[in-house]
Tab-separated table of C-alpha atoms and ligand atoms in Angstrom:
chain	number	residue	atom	x	y	z
W	1	UNK	CA	25.558	11.117	12.765
W	2	UNK	CA	23.068	11.900	10.031
W	3	UNK	CA	19.675	13.347	10.962
W	4	UNK	CA	16.775	10.905	10.830
W	5	UNK	CA	13.100	10.416	11.458
W	6	UNK	CA	11.947	7.053	12.710
W	7	UNK	CA	8.480	5.640	13.137
W	8	UNK	CA	7.851	1.913	13.146
W	9	UNK	CA	4.308	1.524	14.354
W	10	UNK	CA	4.055	-2.283	14.434
W	11	UNK	CA	3.232	-4.051	17.688
W	12	UNK	CA	5.385	-7.168	18.082
W	13	UNK	CA	4.216	-10.168	20.073
W	14	UNK	CA	7.100	-12.631	20.429
W	15	UNK	CA	7.391	-15.971	22.213
W	16	UNK	CA	6.201	-19.532	22.569
W	17	UNK	CA	2.415	-19.897	22.187
W	18	UNK	CA	2.114	-16.176	21.550
W	19	UNK	CA	-1.060	-16.555	19.451
W	20	UNK	CA	-3.052	-18.078	22.261
W	21	UNK	CA	-5.785	-15.656	23.332
W	22	UNK	CA	-3.649	-12.747	22.146
W	23	UNK	CA	-4.517	-13.005	18.455
W	24	UNK	CA	-8.247	-12.999	19.206
W	25	UNK	CA	-7.793	-10.134	21.672
W	26	UNK	CA	-5.915	-8.055	19.096
W	27	UNK	CA	-8.532	-8.780	16.421
W	28	UNK	CA	-11.231	-7.598	18.777
W	29	UNK	CA	-9.220	-4.555	19.823
W	30	UNK	CA	-9.068	-3.297	16.223
W	31	UNK	CA	-12.695	-4.276	15.570
W	32	UNK	CA	-11.979	-6.796	12.794
W	33	UNK	CA	-15.166	-8.487	11.588
W	34	UNK	CA	-14.367	-9.782	8.100
W	35	UNK	CA	-10.870	-11.129	7.704
W	36	UNK	CA	-8.964	-12.310	4.648
W	37	UNK	CA	-6.595	-15.089	5.759
W	38	UNK	CA	-3.671	-15.379	3.340
W	39	UNK	CA	-1.094	-18.150	3.153
W	40	UNK	CA	1.266	-19.971	0.828
W	41	UNK	CA	1.503	-23.501	-0.475
W	42	UNK	CA	0.164	-25.254	2.600
W	43	UNK	CA	3.011	-25.505	5.139
W	44	UNK	CA	0.756	-23.880	7.748
W	45	UNK	CA	-1.772	-26.691	7.371
W	46	UNK	CA	0.897	-29.372	7.784
W	47	UNK	CA	2.304	-27.736	10.912
W	48	UNK	CA	-0.972	-27.068	12.698
W	49	UNK	CA	-0.530	-23.288	12.681
W	50	UNK	CA	-3.618	-22.978	10.471
W	51	UNK	CA	-5.804	-24.679	13.119
W	52	UNK	CA	-4.512	-22.410	15.880
W	53	UNK	CA	-5.219	-19.354	13.746
W	54	UNK	CA	-8.723	-20.523	12.854
W	55	UNK	CA	-9.532	-21.133	16.488
W	56	UNK	CA	-8.448	-17.586	17.390
W	57	UNK	CA	-10.461	-16.152	14.494
W	58	UNK	CA	-13.522	-17.997	15.740
W	59	UNK	CA	-12.935	-16.809	19.282
W	60	UNK	CA	-12.884	-13.246	17.966
W	61	UNK	CA	-16.144	-13.876	16.055
W	62	UNK	CA	-14.648	-13.082	12.640
W	63	UNK	CA	-16.017	-14.138	9.270
W	64	UNK	CA	-13.082	-15.588	7.371
W	65	UNK	CA	-12.258	-15.537	3.665
W	66	UNK	CA	-9.162	-17.279	2.376
W	67	UNK	CA	-6.488	-16.788	-0.263
W	68	UNK	CA	-4.089	-19.722	-0.415
W	69	UNK	CA	-1.299	-20.632	-2.809
W	70	UNK	CA	0.720	-17.421	-2.605
W	71	UNK	CA	3.943	-18.244	-4.444
W	72	UNK	CA	7.511	-17.815	-3.222
W	73	UNK	CA	8.530	-14.607	-5.048
W	74	UNK	CA	4.809	-13.706	-4.985
W	75	UNK	CA	3.089	-12.885	-8.236
W	76	UNK	CA	1.071	-9.764	-8.818
W	77	UNK	CA	-1.752	-11.989	-10.084
W	78	UNK	CA	-2.173	-13.344	-6.530
W	79	UNK	CA	-2.275	-9.798	-5.229
W	80	UNK	CA	-5.043	-8.862	-7.663
W	81	UNK	CA	-6.942	-11.999	-6.662
W	82	UNK	CA	-6.685	-11.127	-2.958
W	83	UNK	CA	-7.713	-7.517	-3.548
W	84	UNK	CA	-10.770	-8.681	-5.486
W	85	UNK	CA	-11.871	-10.912	-2.580
W	86	UNK	CA	-11.490	-7.958	-0.197
W	87	UNK	CA	-13.520	-5.641	-2.413
W	88	UNK	CA	-16.307	-8.142	-3.086
W	89	UNK	CA	-16.742	-9.010	0.571
W	90	UNK	CA	-15.930	-5.725	2.314
W	91	UNK	CA	-13.060	-7.362	4.161
W	92	UNK	CA	-11.776	-5.115	6.933
W	93	UNK	CA	-8.444	-6.765	7.836
W	94	UNK	CA	-5.884	-9.046	6.180
W	95	UNK	CA	-4.164	-11.727	8.263
W	96	UNK	CA	-0.997	-13.062	6.615
W	97	UNK	CA	0.355	-16.374	7.893
W	98	UNK	CA	3.628	-17.553	6.408
W	99	UNK	CA	6.945	-16.253	5.142
W	100	UNK	CA	8.044	-13.077	3.437
W	101	UNK	CA	6.204	-13.951	0.249
W	102	UNK	CA	2.838	-14.246	1.962
W	103	UNK	CA	3.431	-11.133	4.062
W	104	UNK	CA	4.636	-9.101	1.064
W	105	UNK	CA	1.720	-10.134	-1.134
W	106	UNK	CA	-0.628	-9.312	1.724
W	107	UNK	CA	0.769	-5.797	2.073
W	108	UNK	CA	0.099	-5.260	-1.613
W	109	UNK	CA	-3.393	-6.744	-1.201
W	110	UNK	CA	-4.110	-4.305	1.652
W	111	UNK	CA	-3.167	-1.416	-0.632
W	112	UNK	CA	-4.833	-2.722	-3.791
W	113	UNK	CA	-8.077	-3.402	-1.902
W	114	UNK	CA	-8.363	0.370	-1.408
W	115	UNK	CA	-7.355	1.295	-4.962
W	116	UNK	CA	-9.387	1.426	-8.122
W	117	UNK	CA	-7.072	-0.264	-10.620
W	118	UNK	CA	-4.517	-3.052	-10.981
W	119	UNK	CA	-2.106	-3.692	-8.103
W	120	UNK	CA	0.918	-3.309	-10.388
W	121	UNK	CA	0.174	0.452	-10.610
W	122	UNK	CA	0.966	0.637	-6.898
W	123	UNK	CA	4.216	-1.293	-7.270
W	124	UNK	CA	5.342	1.096	-9.960
W	125	UNK	CA	4.300	4.143	-7.952
W	126	UNK	CA	3.893	3.777	-4.190
W	127	UNK	CA	2.680	7.377	-3.893
W	128	UNK	CA	-0.611	6.188	-5.399
W	129	UNK	CA	-1.264	4.306	-2.141
W	130	UNK	CA	-3.495	6.689	-0.217
W	131	UNK	CA	-4.818	4.148	2.267
W	132	UNK	CA	-4.662	0.414	2.975
W	133	UNK	CA	-6.532	-2.208	4.952
W	134	UNK	CA	-4.948	-3.034	8.310
W	135	UNK	CA	-2.600	-6.019	8.259
W	136	UNK	CA	-1.736	-8.569	10.944
W	137	UNK	CA	1.121	-10.991	10.254
W	138	UNK	CA	2.127	-14.319	11.736
W	139	UNK	CA	5.633	-15.003	10.534
W	140	UNK	CA	6.730	-18.625	10.158
W	141	UNK	CA	10.334	-18.251	8.928
W	142	UNK	CA	13.408	-16.288	9.970
W	143	UNK	CA	14.285	-14.427	6.803
W	144	UNK	CA	12.949	-11.188	5.365
W	145	UNK	CA	11.835	-9.097	8.329
W	146	UNK	CA	8.683	-8.278	6.360
W	147	UNK	CA	6.707	-8.587	9.604
W	148	UNK	CA	8.407	-5.411	10.820
W	149	UNK	CA	8.699	-3.166	7.774
W	150	UNK	CA	6.503	-1.277	5.334
W	151	UNK	CA	7.668	-2.795	2.066
W	152	UNK	CA	7.062	-5.900	0.018
W	153	UNK	CA	8.522	-7.333	-3.154
W	154	UNK	CA	6.204	-8.366	-5.967
W	155	UNK	CA	6.947	-10.244	-9.180
W	156	UNK	CA	5.328	-9.609	-12.544
W	157	UNK	CA	5.973	-12.648	-14.739
W	158	UNK	CA	4.636	-10.910	-17.837
W	159	UNK	CA	7.132	-8.055	-17.704
W	160	UNK	CA	9.878	-10.098	-15.988
W	161	UNK	CA	10.071	-7.574	-13.171
W	162	UNK	CA	10.477	-8.071	-9.439
W	163	UNK	CA	10.042	-4.735	-7.694
W	164	UNK	CA	9.493	-3.335	-4.223
W	165	UNK	CA	6.187	-1.847	-3.135
W	166	UNK	CA	6.424	0.551	-0.244
W	167	UNK	CA	4.264	3.024	1.607
W	168	UNK	CA	3.833	4.398	5.127
W	169	UNK	CA	0.417	2.672	5.060
W	170	UNK	CA	1.926	-0.811	4.813
W	171	UNK	CA	3.334	-1.349	8.307
W	172	UNK	CA	1.623	-4.358	9.877
W	173	UNK	CA	-0.530	-3.326	12.831
W	174	UNK	CA	0.479	-6.397	14.849
W	175	UNK	CA	3.013	-9.136	14.074
W	176	UNK	CA	3.171	-12.404	15.971
W	177	UNK	CA	6.443	-14.303	16.207
W	178	UNK	CA	6.423	-17.772	17.739
W	179	UNK	CA	9.882	-19.303	17.209
W	180	UNK	CA	8.384	-22.807	17.422
W	181	UNK	CA	6.478	-22.054	14.193
W	182	UNK	CA	9.856	-22.079	12.460
W	183	UNK	CA	10.765	-25.647	13.603
W	184	UNK	CA	9.418	-27.062	10.361
W	185	UNK	CA	11.300	-24.752	7.993
W	186	UNK	CA	13.292	-27.085	5.705
W	187	UNK	CA	17.089	-26.891	5.648
W	188	UNK	CA	17.193	-25.207	2.251
W	189	UNK	CA	14.924	-22.412	3.499
W	190	UNK	CA	16.820	-22.061	6.786
W	191	UNK	CA	19.934	-21.430	4.725
W	192	UNK	CA	18.216	-19.025	2.346
W	193	UNK	CA	16.614	-17.170	5.247
W	194	UNK	CA	19.876	-16.794	7.137
W	195	UNK	CA	21.665	-15.520	4.044
W	196	UNK	CA	18.889	-12.989	3.536
W	197	UNK	CA	19.203	-11.745	7.123
W	198	UNK	CA	22.965	-11.427	6.728
W	199	UNK	CA	22.547	-9.502	3.516
W	200	UNK	CA	20.102	-7.012	5.056
W	201	UNK	CA	22.672	-6.161	7.701
W	202	UNK	CA	25.608	-6.126	5.247
W	203	UNK	CA	23.692	-3.697	3.053
W	204	UNK	CA	23.414	-1.334	6.027
W	205	UNK	CA	27.064	-1.846	7.048
W	206	UNK	CA	28.914	-1.058	3.846
W	207	UNK	CA	28.121	2.655	3.762
W	208	UNK	CA	30.465	5.524	4.523
W	209	UNK	CA	28.940	7.055	7.667
W	210	UNK	CA	27.884	4.466	10.240
W	211	UNK	CA	26.680	5.327	13.752
W	212	UNK	CA	28.271	3.318	16.572
W	213	UNK	CA	24.882	2.024	17.722
W	214	UNK	CA	24.053	0.781	14.240
W	215	UNK	CA	27.510	-0.701	13.880
W	216	UNK	CA	27.136	-2.664	17.120
W	217	UNK	CA	23.680	-3.929	16.159
W	218	UNK	CA	24.835	-5.022	12.718
W	219	UNK	CA	27.985	-6.760	13.900
W	220	UNK	CA	26.054	-8.599	16.637
W	221	UNK	CA	23.376	-9.588	14.134
W	222	UNK	CA	25.899	-11.044	11.665
W	223	UNK	CA	27.676	-13.029	14.371
W	224	UNK	CA	24.348	-14.291	15.715
W	225	UNK	CA	23.269	-15.622	12.341
W	226	UNK	CA	26.629	-17.309	11.692
W	227	UNK	CA	26.565	-18.896	15.138
W	228	UNK	CA	22.992	-20.167	15.209
W	229	UNK	CA	22.336	-21.202	11.617
W	230	UNK	CA	24.499	-24.346	11.923
W	231	UNK	CA	22.802	-25.059	15.274
W	232	UNK	CA	19.285	-25.076	13.819
W	233	UNK	CA	20.431	-27.062	10.790
W	234	UNK	CA	21.579	-29.811	13.162
W	235	UNK	CA	18.856	-29.390	15.754
W	236	UNK	CA	15.721	-27.968	14.115
W	237	UNK	CA	13.704	-27.901	17.342
W	238	UNK	CA	16.237	-25.913	19.343
W	239	UNK	CA	13.951	-23.174	20.688
W	240	UNK	CA	16.703	-20.819	21.814
W	241	UNK	CA	18.578	-20.976	18.531
W	242	UNK	CA	15.355	-20.537	16.524
W	243	UNK	CA	14.432	-17.562	18.731
W	244	UNK	CA	17.738	-15.861	18.151
W	245	UNK	CA	17.510	-16.229	14.390
W	246	UNK	CA	13.901	-15.092	14.292
W	247	UNK	CA	14.458	-11.962	16.371
W	248	UNK	CA	17.569	-11.064	14.357
W	249	UNK	CA	15.601	-11.416	11.135
W	250	UNK	CA	12.832	-9.175	12.452
W	251	UNK	CA	15.264	-6.290	12.945
W	252	UNK	CA	16.886	-6.674	9.539
W	253	UNK	CA	14.745	-4.569	7.295
W	254	UNK	CA	12.904	-1.984	9.337
W	255	UNK	CA	15.568	0.680	9.129
W	256	UNK	CA	16.685	0.488	12.757
W	257	UNK	CA	20.218	-0.496	11.772
W	258	UNK	CA	20.468	2.469	9.433
W	259	UNK	CA	19.549	5.273	11.873
W	260	UNK	CA	22.181	7.981	11.863
W	261	UNK	CA	24.056	6.324	8.976
W	262	UNK	CA	24.339	7.221	5.346
W	263	UNK	CA	21.227	5.738	3.742
W	264	UNK	CA	21.666	2.347	2.131
W	265	UNK	CA	20.265	1.732	-1.313
W	266	UNK	CA	20.519	-2.072	-1.016
W	267	UNK	CA	22.863	-2.669	-3.977
W	268	UNK	CA	23.109	-6.430	-3.503
W	269	UNK	CA	19.317	-6.676	-3.317
W	270	UNK	CA	19.010	-4.546	-6.436
W	271	UNK	CA	21.168	-6.990	-8.364
W	272	UNK	CA	19.658	-10.146	-6.861
W	273	UNK	CA	16.088	-9.067	-7.539
W	274	UNK	CA	16.957	-8.783	-11.215
W	275	UNK	CA	18.355	-12.306	-11.222
W	276	UNK	CA	15.270	-13.609	-9.369
W	277	UNK	CA	12.997	-11.830	-11.831
W	278	UNK	CA	14.572	-13.636	-14.789
W	279	UNK	CA	15.313	-17.012	-13.213
W	280	UNK	CA	12.980	-17.290	-10.169
W	281	UNK	CA	15.911	-18.354	-7.946
W	282	UNK	CA	15.671	-18.298	-4.144
W	283	UNK	CA	16.310	-14.749	-2.932
W	284	UNK	CA	18.688	-15.550	-0.049
W	285	UNK	CA	20.797	-17.920	-2.126
W	286	UNK	CA	21.241	-15.341	-4.876
W	287	UNK	CA	22.281	-12.762	-2.281
W	288	UNK	CA	24.869	-15.048	-0.677
W	289	UNK	CA	26.421	-15.854	-4.036
W	290	UNK	CA	26.643	-12.217	-5.123
W	291	UNK	CA	27.666	-10.647	-1.768
W	292	UNK	CA	31.414	-11.464	-1.641
W	293	UNK	CA	31.899	-10.497	-5.293
W	294	UNK	CA	30.070	-7.198	-4.914
W	295	UNK	CA	31.870	-6.260	-1.702
W	296	UNK	CA	35.293	-7.109	-3.134
W	297	UNK	CA	34.476	-5.048	-6.218
W	298	UNK	CA	33.500	-1.990	-4.138
W	299	UNK	CA	36.869	-2.115	-2.399
W	300	UNK	CA	38.731	-2.601	-5.660
W	301	UNK	CA	37.089	0.577	-6.934
W	302	UNK	CA	37.591	2.619	-3.773
W	303	UNK	CA	40.393	1.797	-1.344
W	304	UNK	CA	39.028	4.554	0.899
W	305	UNK	CA	36.542	1.968	2.186
W	306	UNK	CA	39.356	-0.125	3.712
W	307	UNK	CA	38.704	0.829	7.374
W	308	UNK	CA	35.141	-0.524	7.200
W	309	UNK	CA	36.407	-3.747	5.622
W	310	UNK	CA	38.956	-4.114	8.423
W	311	UNK	CA	36.093	-3.788	10.927
W	312	UNK	CA	34.147	-6.375	8.961
W	313	UNK	CA	37.142	-8.727	9.228
W	314	UNK	CA	37.775	-8.214	12.929
W	315	UNK	CA	34.328	-7.497	14.407
W	316	UNK	CA	32.142	-9.724	12.239
W	317	UNK	CA	34.417	-12.453	10.912
W	318	UNK	CA	36.360	-12.422	14.202
W	319	UNK	CA	39.860	-12.453	12.736
W	320	UNK	CA	42.806	-10.884	14.553
W	321	UNK	CA	44.460	-8.027	12.738
W	322	UNK	CA	47.891	-8.895	14.148
W	323	UNK	CA	47.750	-12.330	12.482
W	324	UNK	CA	47.998	-10.761	9.013
W	325	UNK	CA	50.830	-8.892	7.373
W	326	UNK	CA	48.556	-6.343	5.695
W	327	UNK	CA	44.996	-5.072	5.688
W	328	UNK	CA	44.584	-6.582	2.244
W	329	UNK	CA	45.548	-10.046	3.521
W	330	UNK	CA	43.245	-9.656	6.524
W	331	UNK	CA	40.303	-8.603	4.368
W	332	UNK	CA	40.831	-11.408	1.870
W	333	UNK	CA	40.972	-13.914	4.750
W	334	UNK	CA	37.670	-12.496	5.995
W	335	UNK	CA	36.049	-13.023	2.591
W	336	UNK	CA	37.453	-16.556	2.484
W	337	UNK	CA	35.941	-17.207	5.930
W	338	UNK	CA	32.593	-15.793	4.820
W	339	UNK	CA	32.621	-17.929	1.669
W	340	UNK	CA	33.603	-20.992	3.711
W	341	UNK	CA	30.648	-20.287	5.992
W	342	UNK	CA	28.281	-20.082	3.025
W	343	UNK	CA	29.676	-23.338	1.563
W	344	UNK	CA	29.440	-25.065	4.969
W	345	UNK	CA	25.694	-24.417	5.150
W	346	UNK	CA	25.140	-25.461	1.535
W	347	UNK	CA	25.101	-22.278	-0.538
W	348	UNK	CA	26.181	-23.075	-4.117
W	349	UNK	CA	29.388	-21.431	-5.279
W	350	UNK	CA	28.089	-19.605	-8.332
W	351	UNK	CA	24.988	-18.361	-10.131
W	352	UNK	CA	25.548	-20.943	-12.861
W	353	UNK	CA	24.875	-23.614	-10.211
W	354	UNK	CA	21.315	-22.265	-9.924
W	355	UNK	CA	20.785	-22.126	-13.680
W	356	UNK	CA	21.768	-18.533	-14.451
W	357	UNK	CA	23.641	-17.595	-17.643
W	358	UNK	CA	25.069	-14.249	-18.733
W	359	UNK	CA	22.386	-13.765	-21.397
W	360	UNK	CA	20.413	-11.005	-19.660
W	361	UNK	CA	23.090	-9.315	-17.554
W	362	UNK	CA	23.074	-6.048	-19.475
W	363	UNK	CA	19.292	-5.786	-19.438
W	364	UNK	CA	19.296	-6.492	-15.699
W	365	UNK	CA	21.842	-3.760	-15.030
W	366	UNK	CA	19.941	-1.216	-17.128
W	367	UNK	CA	16.705	-2.101	-15.384
W	368	UNK	CA	18.218	-1.442	-11.937
W	369	UNK	CA	19.317	1.993	-13.070
W	370	UNK	CA	15.817	3.004	-14.126
W	371	UNK	CA	13.618	1.078	-11.668
W	372	UNK	CA	15.396	0.503	-8.337
W	373	UNK	CA	14.841	2.717	-5.281
W	374	UNK	CA	17.922	4.662	-6.396
W	375	UNK	CA	20.047	4.792	-9.560
W	376	UNK	CA	23.359	2.945	-9.888
W	377	UNK	CA	25.208	6.188	-9.252
W	378	UNK	CA	23.855	6.149	-5.671
W	379	UNK	CA	25.652	2.906	-4.733
W	380	UNK	CA	28.333	3.365	-2.049
W	381	UNK	CA	30.763	3.361	-4.950
W	382	UNK	CA	28.908	4.923	-7.895
W	383	UNK	CA	28.248	2.171	-10.433
W	384	UNK	CA	27.649	2.025	-14.154
W	385	UNK	CA	25.832	-0.660	-16.106
W	386	UNK	CA	29.240	-2.192	-16.918
W	387	UNK	CA	30.104	-2.471	-13.214
W	388	UNK	CA	26.918	-4.447	-12.517
W	389	UNK	CA	27.618	-6.717	-15.478
W	390	UNK	CA	31.154	-7.311	-14.173
W	391	UNK	CA	29.895	-8.230	-10.678
W	392	UNK	CA	27.334	-10.599	-12.182
W	393	UNK	CA	30.015	-12.221	-14.374
W	394	UNK	CA	32.270	-12.732	-11.367
W	395	UNK	CA	29.291	-14.240	-9.505
W	396	UNK	CA	28.626	-16.809	-12.248
L	401	NZQ	O1	4.315	-21.529	0.861
L	401	NZQ	P1	4.471	-22.383	2.059
L	401	NZQ	O2	3.830	-23.714	1.931
L	401	NZQ	O3	4.109	-21.690	3.346
L	401	NZQ	O4	6.047	-22.770	2.147
L	401	NZQ	C1	7.043	-21.790	2.242
L	401	NZQ	C2	7.788	-21.605	0.927
L	401	NZQ	O5	7.790	-22.781	0.166
L	401	NZQ	C3	8.137	-22.328	3.143
L	401	NZQ	N1	7.887	-22.072	4.569
L	401	NZQ	C4	7.730	-20.889	5.189
L	401	NZQ	N2	7.573	-21.098	6.512
L	401	NZQ	C5	7.612	-22.429	6.708
L	401	NZQ	C6	7.816	-23.061	5.465
L	401	NZQ	N3	7.890	-24.410	5.330
L	401	NZQ	C7	7.780	-25.137	6.449
L	401	NZQ	N4	7.601	-24.605	7.663
L	401	NZQ	C8	7.515	-23.266	7.847
L	401	NZQ	N5	7.366	-22.756	9.078
L	401	NZQ	O6	9.301	-21.646	2.750
L	401	NZQ	C9	9.210	-21.370	1.365
L	401	NZQ	C10	9.660	-19.947	1.134
L	401	NZQ	O7	8.730	-19.028	1.667
L	401	NZQ	P2	8.889	-17.481	1.359
L	401	NZQ	O8	7.786	-16.768	2.048
L	401	NZQ	O9	9.058	-17.280	-0.098
L	401	NZQ	O10	10.314	-17.161	2.046
L	401	NZQ	P3	10.928	-15.845	2.559
L	401	NZQ	O11	10.398	-15.499	3.891
L	401	NZQ	O12	12.377	-16.029	2.423
L	401	NZQ	O13	10.419	-14.697	1.550
L	401	NZQ	C11	11.052	-14.453	0.320
L	401	NZQ	C12	10.398	-13.293	-0.407
L	401	NZQ	O14	10.493	-12.075	0.364
L	401	NZQ	C13	11.108	-11.035	-0.431
L	401	NZQ	C14	11.989	-11.833	-1.341
L	401	NZQ	O15	12.410	-11.091	-2.463
L	401	NZQ	C15	11.109	-13.013	-1.724
L	401	NZQ	O16	10.180	-12.656	-2.713
L	401	NZQ	N6	11.748	-10.051	0.439
L	401	NZQ	C16	10.967	-9.237	1.178
L	401	NZQ	C17	11.496	-8.219	1.954
L	401	NZQ	C18	10.668	-7.297	2.729
L	401	NZQ	N7	9.380	-7.389	2.716
L	401	NZQ	O17	11.166	-6.421	3.397
L	401	NZQ	C19	12.913	-7.978	2.041
L	401	NZQ	C20	13.725	-9.094	1.520
L	401	NZQ	O18	14.979	-8.569	1.162
L	401	NZQ	C21	13.162	-9.838	0.363
L	401	NZQ	O19	13.445	-9.201	-0.854
L	402	ZN	ZN1	16.403	-9.720	1.366
């Protein structure tokens, strides 16, 4: 086991009707008077979540300012807009209601509201974040786990960059998770969300040193997503299935599944974020397309990883080792089963199906090397720019 430090100071409130009286009580507990309510393109108004939130805000006696229209793959321009509202009105808390995009943008708003300069400075250098407004989140989709981590991902359309912002100041203070709020998530977003959850756990799994606790959590998480995604696609108002997906998603990104392991540097995310930055594709779909190609390529480069891939085949994809004549056949069958799963829930086969061409592959690979949380050489199998280009070509 590797040494670690762990601190995840977010209070989670999970369950049916979990906002009722509790949101107002939490707002009063932290002394929130002026609140910026942030949300996306309007799903929360259609579902009635907005009304529930407003009623709690009124109960708590808060003055409410609003920032709506936060984009999927949120733009830094929205962050600057939100920060300006906070500064002008001395807002003392941000309440994000929506998916990862709204929560991520809101984290950046909390930081930028306490910073004298453009928000993009803080994306480029998280150490410039010296304080941030407190954040509450109400998550409405099982996907990113942003409600339980201290990072966000922000897009700059001008520079064609999509980069993480992170700081110890960005943990939400309280996050509310009502699985019934996810009933209305459309099929395409259910699929994208589930693929994102799976990727977060795969990223933590394919490292060299893995603690048994982490391994168990990750394997259970992957099986849970593969079991319940088809259930919610068929039966969107299945509370139990929605609950299981939502709770699994919440644990995906807060580091819990990496404790005691070699650190992960999220190689699939590094590559996908580049593709999203150029083509604005849906994050989870890009991840699902790239994942099998990247994982196969790692093994091609380093056969020493075979034992982990055998565990992936038996413990996650639930194949029996004795049914295959070699580890290689077992592992390939596992990838086939994973790809069949992705196809069965509607993930397109290749990046070209979502409009991507090979035009920018080299620039993407070079950008990862200089801008990601770690250079390409820190991948589980040290990569070069050419390796990234090869994985992207195979993913086309
Ligand atoms: O904008 P609205 O109208 O709310 O609609 C959203 C949006 O169109 C809709 N939606 C969300 N909840 C809904 C709903 N529609 C109906 N009913 C509901 N209950 O879904 C669409 C997508 O929303 P978005 O917030 O973009 O989805 P997601 O949660 O997948 O977030 C994706 C973003 O998070 C980043 C991604 O890169 C991407 O920018 N990530 C953030 C991470 C983090 N903070 O730790 C980690 C992830 O790896 C990821 O990179
Ligand atoms: Zn992700």
